[in-house]
Amino acid sequence: MAALSDQLLVIAIMSYVAAMVGHAAEYAFGQRSHVGRAAAPAVVPEPALVGAGGPPAVEPVLPSSFDPPPPAPDKARYAGWFAVAATVIAALVHLGTLVTRGLAAHRMPWGNMYEFVLSVTFVGITAWLVVLSRKHTIRHLGLFVALAMVLLLGVAGMVLYVDVAPLVPALKSTWFVVHVSAAVLSSGIFLLGFVPAAMFLIRSGYDRGKRSFPYSLGARVPAADALDRLTFRLHAFAFPIWTFGALIAGPIWAEAAWGRYWGWDPKEVWAFISWIVYAGYLHARATPSVKRTTATWIAVVGWLTMLMNLFGVNIFFTGLHSYGGL
Amino acid sequence: MTVVEEKPAPAPARRPNAAWALLRNSWRQLTSMRTALILLFLLAIAAIPGSVLPQRGVDAQNVDGYYAEHPTLAPILERLGAFEVFASPWFSAIYLLLFTSLIGCIIPRLRDHFRAMRMAPPAVPARLDRLPQHAVLTGTPDADAIAAVLRKRRWRVAVRGDTVSAEKGHLKETGNLLFHLALLAVLFGVAIGSWYGWHGNRLLVAGPDNAFCNTLQQYDESGLGARVDASDLPRFCLELTDFQAKFLATGQPESFRATARVDGGAPRSFSVNSPLRLDGANVYLLGHGYAPVIKYTDRYGRSQTTTAPFLSVDGMLTSEGVAAFPDANVDPKTGARDSKLQVAFEGLYLPTAPDTAPYTRSLFPAERSPALLLFAYRGNLGMDAGIPNSVYKLDQRQVTSGRLARIGDGKLLRVGEKWTLDDGTSVEFLGTKQYATLSVRYDPGEKPVLASAAVGLLGLMLSLTGRRRRVFFRVTTGRSTLVEAGGLPRTDYAGFAEEFAQLVKDVEDRDSEGPVNGRTV
Ligand code: HEM
């Protein structure tokens, strides 16, 4: 069962890679892409450009006879939907990885860092699919979601991997299950929230006329306003769950296991830092005099602290939470 | 989602007073949202060194280790409070300022909110078609019928002639205030815990001879809150009667269970995650290990037995420790003690020793094949020097200065084996006892903190999910009756259009049912 789980992980990663390729193909050959536009006989005016009034992203390139004939722009949509299908398959296989892992260990699959990252990323991809099913227009962000999945799962499989083992006694507690499931859920959503946050920054930079590399992506993503709202919704949804999981259920369990509900162990310090930073984001977003881009940068900082929490703390520091299996 | 940040400047003071103006300005600055943001950020940044540098409150030994590694840097960091970040003046300053800002922020908002809740919804605006939502109703319900539908849906309603104003969503602000007040309550609960709480840690060997009582002297390490006196500790005595550890084949621990007798009562068992909850204190199981029982027979033929807890150095419970016999070789006739003839054994205990040398690491944490590797020392143990030293290690100063010398090579003893030293004295390994490391704690702040956190979470959810919105209806009676409705979301609320449409429909449905008190769905 454990070996099956390991194989499923490889398949999941490969499916995410396939999704990435699909999204990239759509991106490259889509109607509104530079390549697609350059190749298409009639150039469709870029609505975003008209609104922003900035210079065009690239000098119009005339199709030369040396270029291979690009696929018809409409076909690019199929690439996009292929990518979504691959993501769904990847997510199912991902779930299979978790289930088989849990069956092999006879417990919930979040007893060490490897399993924790597997679970967090699964929550992230599920949240992504839910949001996508409601709002098809954000499909273009899928490239970054799939990329993040490949990277996170790759790191999990190669760096964090540990053999299946039952929980150590300190982790056998109902509150531990509550604590970790809430932490997994909220971390997953926070991690996902980074995607629209980063896209918002890119898009609003693009709207202000920036055309250098990351901003050039802005031509292909949804309107800044929608991204900002999505960013806020995801964070506002995850924040209370994080509050409950990391700052309430965690301490309840810590009281029973270690005799104190809060002890500034490195993991606790970083959970606190993330919480404060995300509270800062919510404040900044609610304050009219703070620019939306500034607020969103705070969300990005929050995401960095989450990464520190997920990986950094277990790698750099030792503490009571270092049963993580590294 | 919108907040009025700064109130318009009040009318100029009658008598300009520079100090007063400065004070008032600083207060306004401190309680602005921008300052709150900056302080939140500072708090997050200030917490970082608390995870990077070893903290005395978390593990004092790591701080000592840091001193050894960075002898010049450590004292500087010490002066900056970097080893006790969360008790340092600068960290405290940040959160105290933040909480002051919070109070200064909450009080006016509480006042405004109370006022807003008592006030009737505002009058209907002149042009309803200018509002984000607008509809002309089919049918001609009158103002009272409209108000009835709205009231049923828990809107706050004001009927003014032929107009109806309604508003909903005050819970958002209520929740927000509750959340911020709960933060204050959490801080207060934490303060109570640190004033009136206490704790003591102790290594307790199993058996009635090793029982201990709850007094400060009997703890290896302890801490009292600022308002607690040593005499305030409740009286009870604790005896560890049994300790069971189960391990998997890999050596990973599966379960621990300790059994203890409190004040000679019936044995009660407790484990990791399920502490022994006593009246006024809880006993937590933090760790365990083995204490070899060692008997030494000196040159006068007198035997002494000591139970020396050894500290584990790895997951297989390879354990190190010292058995010291400072009273060995005292001449029974004269009572004269020869400080050059004190004896101590430094040892390595292996609960499952390998069959062949080297005997350096245990193979399994349970006692499958226990063996004790001993190194004998004779000379002055340095215990009278008045310098406290660890009971788990020999005083290395005595060894390097030659006052304490090692005798021969190490010797591996199985249970019951005896080793005769060069001077005819002997040492015997009688067996082991289990010990548990316990933490005894009392924190009266726990319950207030938990209750406040729960209230805070509730408030947070109300605040984040709540939406303030207003709807207005106007019945215009002229040649024909026209009923118009308008809606205004006051916070970011994507679903408002649907809610508004549904509300208009409900009013129309109710109207078509006639003025009977039929239920609207
Ligand atoms: C002790 C540190 C603080 C924390 C952890 C904190 C946390 C939060 C959080 C998580 C929210 C989001 C809830 C929501 O959006 O409705 C919020 C909202 C708010 N906070 Fe704080 N806060 C703190 C201090 C302050 C201070 C000092 C002020 C006053 C200057 C303040 C004023 C507000 C206001 C006005 C809102 C409502 C924003 C809105 O309209 O949504 N907070 N706070």
PDB file of N, CA, C and O in Angstrom, chain B residues 339-395:
ATOM      1  N   SER B 339      39.264  12.769  51.183  1.00  0.00           N
ATOM      2  CA  SER B 339      38.665  13.313  49.976  1.00  0.00           C
ATOM      3  C   SER B 339      39.370  12.803  48.727  1.00  0.00           C
ATOM      4  O   SER B 339      38.905  13.023  47.624  1.00  0.00           O
ATOM      5  N   LYS B 340      40.518  12.150  48.909  1.00  0.00           N
ATOM      6  CA  LYS B 340      41.171  11.598  47.720  1.00  0.00           C
ATOM      7  C   LYS B 340      40.600  10.236  47.347  1.00  0.00           C
ATOM      8  O   LYS B 340      40.970   9.657  46.348  1.00  0.00           O
ATOM      9  N   LEU B 341      39.746   9.703  48.223  1.00  0.00           N
ATOM     10  CA  LEU B 341      39.244   8.353  47.978  1.00  0.00           C
ATOM     11  C   LEU B 341      37.754   8.318  47.650  1.00  0.00           C
ATOM     12  O   LEU B 341      37.118   7.291  47.778  1.00  0.00           O
ATOM     13  N   GLN B 342      37.228   9.449  47.246  1.00  0.00           N
ATOM     14  CA  GLN B 342      35.838   9.416  46.802  1.00  0.00           C
ATOM     15  C   GLN B 342      35.774   8.666  45.478  1.00  0.00           C
ATOM     16  O   GLN B 342      36.754   8.616  44.736  1.00  0.00           O
ATOM     17  N   VAL B 343      34.589   8.103  45.202  1.00  0.00           N
ATOM     18  CA  VAL B 343      34.474   7.258  44.017  1.00  0.00           C
ATOM     19  C   VAL B 343      33.254   7.670  43.196  1.00  0.00           C
ATOM     20  O   VAL B 343      32.240   8.073  43.760  1.00  0.00           O
ATOM     21  N   ALA B 344      33.416   7.597  41.892  1.00  0.00           N
ATOM     22  CA  ALA B 344      32.263   7.863  41.020  1.00  0.00           C
ATOM     23  C   ALA B 344      32.398   7.002  39.777  1.00  0.00           C
ATOM     24  O   ALA B 344      33.507   6.589  39.405  1.00  0.00           O
ATOM     25  N   PHE B 345      31.273   6.694  39.200  1.00  0.00           N
ATOM     26  CA  PHE B 345      31.272   5.926  37.956  1.00  0.00           C
ATOM     27  C   PHE B 345      30.540   6.717  36.887  1.00  0.00           C
ATOM     28  O   PHE B 345      29.420   7.178  37.103  1.00  0.00           O
ATOM     29  N   GLU B 346      31.240   6.858  35.773  1.00  0.00           N
ATOM     30  CA  GLU B 346      30.582   7.477  34.638  1.00  0.00           C
ATOM     31  C   GLU B 346      30.086   6.313  33.796  1.00  0.00           C
ATOM     32  O   GLU B 346      30.805   5.323  33.645  1.00  0.00           O
ATOM     33  N   GLY B 347      28.887   6.425  33.272  1.00  0.00           N
ATOM     34  CA  GLY B 347      28.380   5.230  32.607  1.00  0.00           C
ATOM     35  C   GLY B 347      27.563   5.508  31.385  1.00  0.00           C
ATOM     36  O   GLY B 347      27.083   6.613  31.133  1.00  0.00           O
ATOM     37  N   LEU B 348      27.439   4.420  30.626  1.00  0.00           N
ATOM     38  CA  LEU B 348      26.599   4.433  29.446  1.00  0.00           C
ATOM     39  C   LEU B 348      25.661   3.252  29.622  1.00  0.00           C
ATOM     40  O   LEU B 348      26.091   2.114  29.754  1.00  0.00           O
ATOM     41  N   TYR B 349      24.356   3.547  29.638  1.00  0.00           N
ATOM     42  CA  TYR B 349      23.419   2.454  29.823  1.00  0.00           C
ATOM     43  C   TYR B 349      22.747   2.133  28.498  1.00  0.00           C
ATOM     44  O   TYR B 349      22.234   3.031  27.814  1.00  0.00           O
ATOM     45  N   LEU B 350      22.764   0.846  28.142  1.00  0.00           N
ATOM     46  CA  LEU B 350      22.175   0.421  26.883  1.00  0.00           C
ATOM     47  C   LEU B 350      21.032  -0.549  27.186  1.00  0.00           C
ATOM     48  O   LEU B 350      21.286  -1.687  27.569  1.00  0.00           O
ATOM     49  N   PRO B 351      19.788  -0.122  27.017  1.00  0.00           N
ATOM     50  CA  PRO B 351      18.679  -1.042  27.319  1.00  0.00           C
ATOM     51  C   PRO B 351      18.726  -2.299  26.456  1.00  0.00           C
ATOM     52  O   PRO B 351      18.345  -3.368  26.911  1.00  0.00           O
ATOM     53  N   THR B 352      19.173  -2.166  25.216  1.00  0.00           N
ATOM     54  CA  THR B 352      19.407  -3.363  24.402  1.00  0.00           C
ATOM     55  C   THR B 352      20.808  -3.244  23.838  1.00  0.00           C
ATOM     56  O   THR B 352      21.046  -2.560  22.843  1.00  0.00           O
ATOM     57  N   ALA B 353      21.757  -3.920  24.515  1.00  0.00           N
ATOM     58  CA  ALA B 353      23.151  -3.796  24.120  1.00  0.00           C
ATOM     59  C   ALA B 353      23.436  -4.763  22.986  1.00  0.00           C
ATOM     60  O   ALA B 353      22.822  -5.831  22.896  1.00  0.00           O
ATOM     61  N   PRO B 354      24.335  -4.392  22.087  1.00  0.00           N
ATOM     62  CA  PRO B 354      24.745  -5.364  21.058  1.00  0.00           C
ATOM     63  C   PRO B 354      25.481  -6.537  21.696  1.00  0.00           C
ATOM     64  O   PRO B 354      25.976  -6.433  22.819  1.00  0.00           O
ATOM     65  N   ASP B 355      25.553  -7.652  20.945  1.00  0.00           N
ATOM     66  CA  ASP B 355      26.191  -8.838  21.515  1.00  0.00           C
ATOM     67  C   ASP B 355      27.701  -8.694  21.577  1.00  0.00           C
ATOM     68  O   ASP B 355      28.365  -9.329  22.395  1.00  0.00           O
ATOM     69  N   THR B 356      28.252  -7.899  20.700  1.00  0.00           N
ATOM     70  CA  THR B 356      29.706  -7.746  20.686  1.00  0.00           C
ATOM     71  C   THR B 356      30.052  -6.261  20.728  1.00  0.00           C
ATOM     72  O   THR B 356      29.221  -5.409  20.435  1.00  0.00           O
ATOM     73  N   ALA B 357      31.315  -6.008  21.076  1.00  0.00           N
ATOM     74  CA  ALA B 357      31.786  -4.624  21.124  1.00  0.00           C
ATOM     75  C   ALA B 357      31.711  -4.021  19.728  1.00  0.00           C
ATOM     76  O   ALA B 357      31.687  -4.773  18.753  1.00  0.00           O
ATOM     77  N   PRO B 358      31.652  -2.731  19.535  1.00  0.00           N
ATOM     78  CA  PRO B 358      31.696  -1.702  20.577  1.00  0.00           C
ATOM     79  C   PRO B 358      30.322  -1.501  21.237  1.00  0.00           C
ATOM     80  O   PRO B 358      29.305  -1.521  20.562  1.00  0.00           O
ATOM     81  N   TYR B 359      30.366  -1.313  22.524  1.00  0.00           N
ATOM     82  CA  TYR B 359      29.117  -1.128  23.274  1.00  0.00           C
ATOM     83  C   TYR B 359      28.839   0.372  23.418  1.00  0.00           C
ATOM     84  O   TYR B 359      28.985   0.941  24.493  1.00  0.00           O
ATOM     85  N   THR B 360      28.533   0.989  22.303  1.00  0.00           N
ATOM     86  CA  THR B 360      28.363   2.437  22.376  1.00  0.00           C
ATOM     87  C   THR B 360      26.932   2.884  22.153  1.00  0.00           C
ATOM     88  O   THR B 360      26.570   3.981  22.543  1.00  0.00           O
ATOM     89  N   ARG B 361      26.119   2.048  21.512  1.00  0.00           N
ATOM     90  CA  ARG B 361      24.755   2.495  21.213  1.00  0.00           C
ATOM     91  C   ARG B 361      23.777   1.377  21.474  1.00  0.00           C
ATOM     92  O   ARG B 361      24.025   0.222  21.161  1.00  0.00           O
ATOM     93  N   SER B 362      22.648   1.755  22.018  1.00  0.00           N
ATOM     94  CA  SER B 362      21.579   0.794  22.236  1.00  0.00           C
ATOM     95  C   SER B 362      20.908   0.490  20.903  1.00  0.00           C
ATOM     96  O   SER B 362      20.849   1.336  20.015  1.00  0.00           O
ATOM     97  N   LEU B 363      20.404  -0.747  20.779  1.00  0.00           N
ATOM     98  CA  LEU B 363      19.767  -1.142  19.527  1.00  0.00           C
ATOM     99  C   LEU B 363      18.257  -0.970  19.566  1.00  0.00           C
ATOM    100  O   LEU B 363      17.600  -0.983  18.542  1.00  0.00           O
ATOM    101  N   PHE B 364      17.726  -0.871  20.782  1.00  0.00           N
ATOM    102  CA  PHE B 364      16.277  -0.789  20.929  1.00  0.00           C
ATOM    103  C   PHE B 364      15.973  -0.088  22.244  1.00  0.00           C
ATOM    104  O   PHE B 364      16.699  -0.249  23.215  1.00  0.00           O
ATOM    105  N   PRO B 365      14.890   0.693  22.270  1.00  0.00           N
ATOM    106  CA  PRO B 365      14.640   1.476  23.493  1.00  0.00           C
ATOM    107  C   PRO B 365      14.127   0.662  24.686  1.00  0.00           C
ATOM    108  O   PRO B 365      14.235   1.124  25.816  1.00  0.00           O
ATOM    109  N   ALA B 366      13.555  -0.532  24.444  1.00  0.00           N
ATOM    110  CA  ALA B 366      13.098  -1.325  25.596  1.00  0.00           C
ATOM    111  C   ALA B 366      14.246  -2.189  26.113  1.00  0.00           C
ATOM    112  O   ALA B 366      15.244  -2.400  25.423  1.00  0.00           O
ATOM    113  N   GLU B 367      14.083  -2.705  27.316  1.00  0.00           N
ATOM    114  CA  GLU B 367      15.185  -3.456  27.941  1.00  0.00           C
ATOM    115  C   GLU B 367      15.157  -4.913  27.507  1.00  0.00           C
ATOM    116  O   GLU B 367      14.631  -5.783  28.193  1.00  0.00           O
ATOM    117  N   ARG B 368      15.746  -5.178  26.352  1.00  0.00           N
ATOM    118  CA  ARG B 368      15.785  -6.559  25.875  1.00  0.00           C
ATOM    119  C   ARG B 368      17.062  -7.235  26.311  1.00  0.00           C
ATOM    120  O   ARG B 368      17.092  -8.436  26.531  1.00  0.00           O
ATOM    121  N   SER B 369      18.118  -6.487  26.387  1.00  0.00           N
ATOM    122  CA  SER B 369      19.394  -7.073  26.768  1.00  0.00           C
ATOM    123  C   SER B 369      20.209  -5.974  27.438  1.00  0.00           C
ATOM    124  O   SER B 369      21.166  -5.456  26.892  1.00  0.00           O
ATOM    125  N   PRO B 370      19.770  -5.569  28.643  1.00  0.00           N
ATOM    126  CA  PRO B 370      20.366  -4.379  29.250  1.00  0.00           C
ATOM    127  C   PRO B 370      21.820  -4.599  29.658  1.00  0.00           C
ATOM    128  O   PRO B 370      22.196  -5.688  30.102  1.00  0.00           O
ATOM    129  N   ALA B 371      22.608  -3.592  29.479  1.00  0.00           N
ATOM    130  CA  ALA B 371      24.003  -3.648  29.907  1.00  0.00           C
ATOM    131  C   ALA B 371      24.458  -2.242  30.266  1.00  0.00           C
ATOM    132  O   ALA B 371      23.968  -1.259  29.705  1.00  0.00           O
ATOM    133  N   LEU B 372      25.402  -2.200  31.200  1.00  0.00           N
ATOM    134  CA  LEU B 372      25.875  -0.915  31.713  1.00  0.00           C
ATOM    135  C   LEU B 372      27.379  -0.857  31.514  1.00  0.00           C
ATOM    136  O   LEU B 372      28.110  -1.732  32.011  1.00  0.00           O
ATOM    137  N   LEU B 373      27.830   0.105  30.761  1.00  0.00           N
ATOM    138  CA  LEU B 373      29.269   0.281  30.559  1.00  0.00           C
ATOM    139  C   LEU B 373      29.739   1.327  31.560  1.00  0.00           C
ATOM    140  O   LEU B 373      29.272   2.466  31.536  1.00  0.00           O
ATOM    141  N   LEU B 374      30.660   0.908  32.458  1.00  0.00           N
ATOM    142  CA  LEU B 374      31.068   1.836  33.521  1.00  0.00           C
ATOM    143  C   LEU B 374      32.543   2.201  33.402  1.00  0.00           C
ATOM    144  O   LEU B 374      33.374   1.379  33.026  1.00  0.00           O
ATOM    145  N   PHE B 375      32.827   3.452  33.730  1.00  0.00           N
ATOM    146  CA  PHE B 375      34.206   3.905  33.869  1.00  0.00           C
ATOM    147  C   PHE B 375      34.350   4.398  35.302  1.00  0.00           C
ATOM    148  O   PHE B 375      33.558   5.218  35.759  1.00  0.00           O
ATOM    149  N   ALA B 376      35.370   3.868  35.977  1.00  0.00           N
ATOM    150  CA  ALA B 376      35.509   4.197  37.395  1.00  0.00           C
ATOM    151  C   ALA B 376      36.463   5.376  37.578  1.00  0.00           C
ATOM    152  O   ALA B 376      37.454   5.514  36.863  1.00  0.00           O
ATOM    153  N   TYR B 377      36.152   6.237  38.541  1.00  0.00           N
ATOM    154  CA  TYR B 377      37.008   7.379  38.872  1.00  0.00           C
ATOM    155  C   TYR B 377      37.220   7.400  40.374  1.00  0.00           C
ATOM    156  O   TYR B 377      36.314   7.098  41.153  1.00  0.00           O
ATOM    157  N   ARG B 378      38.438   7.775  40.781  1.00  0.00           N
ATOM    158  CA  ARG B 378      38.709   7.891  42.206  1.00  0.00           C
ATOM    159  C   ARG B 378      39.442   9.203  42.430  1.00  0.00           C
ATOM    160  O   ARG B 378      40.256   9.617  41.606  1.00  0.00           O
ATOM    161  N   GLY B 379      39.161   9.823  43.546  1.00  0.00           N
ATOM    162  CA  GLY B 379      39.817  11.097  43.859  1.00  0.00           C
ATOM    163  C   GLY B 379      38.805  12.046  44.464  1.00  0.00           C
ATOM    164  O   GLY B 379      37.836  11.627  45.105  1.00  0.00           O
ATOM    165  N   ASN B 380      39.027  13.324  44.231  1.00  0.00           N
ATOM    166  CA  ASN B 380      38.151  14.348  44.794  1.00  0.00           C
ATOM    167  C   ASN B 380      37.071  14.709  43.774  1.00  0.00           C
ATOM    168  O   ASN B 380      37.392  15.172  42.694  1.00  0.00           O
ATOM    169  N   LEU B 381      35.815  14.489  44.148  1.00  0.00           N
ATOM    170  CA  LEU B 381      34.723  14.723  43.190  1.00  0.00           C
ATOM    171  C   LEU B 381      34.424  16.215  43.019  1.00  0.00           C
ATOM    172  O   LEU B 381      33.675  16.602  42.138  1.00  0.00           O
ATOM    173  N   GLY B 382      34.994  17.025  43.901  1.00  0.00           N
ATOM    174  CA  GLY B 382      34.800  18.466  43.765  1.00  0.00           C
ATOM    175  C   GLY B 382      33.421  18.906  44.183  1.00  0.00           C
ATOM    176  O   GLY B 382      32.942  19.950  43.755  1.00  0.00           O
ATOM    177  N   MET B 383      32.756  18.103  45.007  1.00  0.00           N
ATOM    178  CA  MET B 383      31.381  18.448  45.370  1.00  0.00           C
ATOM    179  C   MET B 383      31.311  19.462  46.488  1.00  0.00           C
ATOM    180  O   MET B 383      30.258  20.058  46.729  1.00  0.00           O
ATOM    181  N   ASP B 384      32.458  19.660  47.204  1.00  0.00           N
ATOM    182  CA  ASP B 384      32.416  20.563  48.359  1.00  0.00           C
ATOM    183  C   ASP B 384      32.772  21.978  47.955  1.00  0.00           C
ATOM    184  O   ASP B 384      32.716  22.894  48.760  1.00  0.00           O
ATOM    185  N   ALA B 385      33.167  22.150  46.704  1.00  0.00           N
ATOM    186  CA  ALA B 385      33.673  23.457  46.300  1.00  0.00           C
ATOM    187  C   ALA B 385      32.585  24.530  46.307  1.00  0.00           C
ATOM    188  O   ALA B 385      32.876  25.705  46.213  1.00  0.00           O
ATOM    189  N   GLY B 386      31.361  24.106  46.442  1.00  0.00           N
ATOM    190  CA  GLY B 386      30.291  25.093  46.483  1.00  0.00           C
ATOM    191  C   GLY B 386      29.829  25.524  45.110  1.00  0.00           C
ATOM    192  O   GLY B 386      28.918  26.318  44.982  1.00  0.00           O
ATOM    193  N   ILE B 387      30.468  25.004  44.093  1.00  0.00           N
ATOM    194  CA  ILE B 387      30.029  25.341  42.741  1.00  0.00           C
ATOM    195  C   ILE B 387      29.016  24.280  42.329  1.00  0.00           C
ATOM    196  O   ILE B 387      29.311  23.093  42.349  1.00  0.00           O
ATOM    197  N   PRO B 388      27.825  24.703  41.988  1.00  0.00           N
ATOM    198  CA  PRO B 388      26.837  23.683  41.626  1.00  0.00           C
ATOM    199  C   PRO B 388      27.274  22.973  40.359  1.00  0.00           C
ATOM    200  O   PRO B 388      27.776  23.588  39.434  1.00  0.00           O
ATOM    201  N   ASN B 389      27.148  21.677  40.351  1.00  0.00           N
ATOM    202  CA  ASN B 389      27.405  21.009  39.082  1.00  0.00           C
ATOM    203  C   ASN B 389      26.400  19.908  38.848  1.00  0.00           C
ATOM    204  O   ASN B 389      25.677  19.476  39.735  1.00  0.00           O
ATOM    205  N   SER B 390      26.352  19.483  37.635  1.00  0.00           N
ATOM    206  CA  SER B 390      25.297  18.581  37.200  1.00  0.00           C
ATOM    207  C   SER B 390      25.425  17.230  37.881  1.00  0.00           C
ATOM    208  O   SER B 390      26.533  16.741  38.125  1.00  0.00           O
ATOM    209  N   VAL B 391      24.285  16.620  38.169  1.00  0.00           N
ATOM    210  CA  VAL B 391      24.331  15.273  38.738  1.00  0.00           C
ATOM    211  C   VAL B 391      24.431  14.239  37.627  1.00  0.00           C
ATOM    212  O   VAL B 391      24.501  13.050  37.885  1.00  0.00           O
ATOM    213  N   TYR B 392      24.446  14.696  36.398  1.00  0.00           N
ATOM    214  CA  TYR B 392      24.513  13.752  35.290  1.00  0.00           C
ATOM    215  C   TYR B 392      25.899  13.683  34.655  1.00  0.00           C
ATOM    216  O   TYR B 392      26.141  12.931  33.734  1.00  0.00           O
ATOM    217  N   LYS B 393      26.821  14.532  35.151  1.00  0.00           N
ATOM    218  CA  LYS B 393      28.151  14.573  34.563  1.00  0.00           C
ATOM    219  C   LYS B 393      29.174  14.729  35.673  1.00  0.00           C
ATOM    220  O   LYS B 393      28.890  15.350  36.706  1.00  0.00           O
ATOM    221  N   LEU B 394      30.378  14.211  35.437  1.00  0.00           N
ATOM    222  CA  LEU B 394      31.459  14.446  36.392  1.00  0.00           C
ATOM    223  C   LEU B 394      31.966  15.868  36.210  1.00  0.00           C
ATOM    224  O   LEU B 394      31.867  16.442  35.136  1.00  0.00           O
ATOM    225  N   ASP B 395      32.533  16.385  37.279  1.00  0.00           N
ATOM    226  CA  ASP B 395      33.104  17.719  37.208  1.00  0.00           C
ATOM    227  C   ASP B 395      34.413  17.640  36.429  1.00  0.00           C
ATOM    228  O   ASP B 395      35.430  17.141  36.918  1.00  0.00           O
TER     229      ASP B 395
END
